[in-house]
Short mmCIF file of C-alpha atoms in Angstrom, two decimals:
data_model
loop_
_atom_site.label_atom_id
_atom_site.label_comp_id
_atom_site.label_asym_id
_atom_site.label_seq_id
_atom_site.Cartn_x
_atom_site.Cartn_y
_atom_site.Cartn_z
CA MET A 1 170.75 -88.77 71.36
CA GLN A 2 169.21 -88.91 67.90
CA PRO A 3 171.09 -87.23 65.02
CA ILE A 4 169.45 -84.16 63.49
CA LYS A 5 167.70 -84.78 60.17
CA TRP A 6 168.93 -82.09 57.79
CA ASN A 7 166.81 -81.46 54.68
CA ALA A 8 168.14 -81.79 51.11
CA GLN A 9 169.65 -78.28 51.36
CA GLY A 10 171.44 -79.18 54.61
CA LEU A 11 169.04 -77.10 56.73
CA VAL A 12 166.71 -77.65 59.66
CA PRO A 13 163.91 -75.30 60.78
CA ALA A 14 164.58 -73.58 64.10
CA ILE A 15 161.70 -72.19 66.12
CA VAL A 16 162.95 -69.48 68.48
CA GLN A 17 161.00 -69.06 71.71
CA ASP A 18 161.38 -66.59 74.58
CA ALA A 19 162.47 -68.76 77.52
CA ASN A 20 160.65 -66.56 80.04
CA THR A 21 157.35 -65.69 78.34
CA HIS A 22 157.18 -68.77 76.06
CA GLN A 23 156.23 -66.48 73.17
CA VAL A 24 157.32 -67.78 69.77
CA LEU A 25 159.63 -65.08 68.40
CA MET A 26 160.59 -66.33 64.96
CA LEU A 27 161.22 -69.21 62.59
CA ALA A 28 164.59 -69.39 60.87
CA TYR A 29 166.83 -72.09 59.43
CA MET A 30 170.11 -73.50 60.66
CA ASN A 31 172.78 -75.50 58.93
CA GLU A 32 175.46 -77.49 60.75
CA GLU A 33 177.81 -74.50 60.97
CA SER A 34 175.20 -72.08 62.34
CA LEU A 35 174.08 -74.64 64.93
CA GLN A 36 177.71 -75.20 65.96
CA ARG A 37 178.32 -71.43 66.30
CA THR A 38 175.10 -71.10 68.30
CA LEU A 39 176.24 -73.79 70.71
CA GLU A 40 179.78 -72.39 70.94
CA THR A 41 178.89 -68.70 71.41
CA GLY A 42 175.64 -68.96 73.35
CA GLU A 43 173.92 -66.60 70.88
CA THR A 44 171.80 -67.49 67.86
CA TRP A 45 173.27 -67.91 64.40
CA PHE A 46 171.20 -68.86 61.36
CA TRP A 47 171.54 -69.61 57.68
CA SER A 48 169.99 -66.93 55.46
CA ARG A 49 168.35 -68.70 52.54
CA SER A 50 167.88 -65.44 50.63
CA ARG A 51 171.47 -64.20 51.04
CA GLY A 52 173.11 -67.62 51.09
CA GLU A 53 175.22 -66.85 54.16
CA LEU A 54 175.43 -67.20 57.92
CA TRP A 55 173.97 -64.43 60.05
CA HIS A 56 174.36 -63.69 63.71
CA LYS A 57 171.01 -62.49 65.09
CA GLY A 58 171.47 -58.96 66.36
CA ALA A 59 174.87 -58.33 64.79
CA THR A 60 173.64 -55.09 63.21
CA SER A 61 170.55 -54.29 65.32
CA GLY A 62 171.91 -55.20 68.74
CA ASN A 63 168.84 -57.39 69.30
CA THR A 64 170.79 -60.52 70.16
CA GLN A 65 169.35 -63.72 71.56
CA ARG A 66 171.14 -65.45 74.45
CA VAL A 67 170.57 -69.18 74.17
CA VAL A 68 169.11 -70.90 77.22
CA GLU A 69 168.45 -74.29 75.65
CA VAL A 70 168.34 -76.09 72.31
CA ARG A 71 166.01 -79.05 71.86
CA TYR A 72 164.70 -81.00 68.93
CA ASP A 73 161.35 -82.62 68.28
CA CYS A 74 160.56 -86.35 68.43
CA ASP A 75 161.84 -87.14 64.93
CA ALA A 76 164.77 -84.66 65.09
CA ASP A 77 163.76 -82.60 62.05
CA THR A 78 162.92 -79.33 63.86
CA LEU A 79 164.81 -77.41 66.53
CA LEU A 80 163.38 -75.42 69.42
CA VAL A 81 165.79 -72.70 70.52
CA ARG A 82 164.81 -71.14 73.84
CA VAL A 83 166.38 -67.71 74.30
CA GLU A 84 166.50 -64.57 76.39
CA PRO A 85 166.14 -61.83 73.77
CA ALA A 86 167.81 -58.41 74.00
CA GLY A 87 165.09 -56.60 72.05
CA PRO A 88 162.56 -57.60 69.41
CA ALA A 89 163.10 -60.56 67.09
CA CYS A 90 161.32 -59.02 64.09
CA HIS A 91 162.66 -56.11 62.13
#
């Protein structure tokens, strides 16, 4: 297993895809902590670049994303997070 290549800010882009329809739902960024929380809880967590803090997708809207699978691309600098969404990804 290849280690993830974090950028200079300690982030990696995460493309979120509906596991059933294959529709791309969103692009967000993860740091090590948000990826760890995602893997531990089975729901998506991201790093908000604008607010400078972790955010749990759906914490306020209820539109959570249950993680089915997390993969990375061939050079390990982008994540693909396949989810079953409970509502829309955009707000």
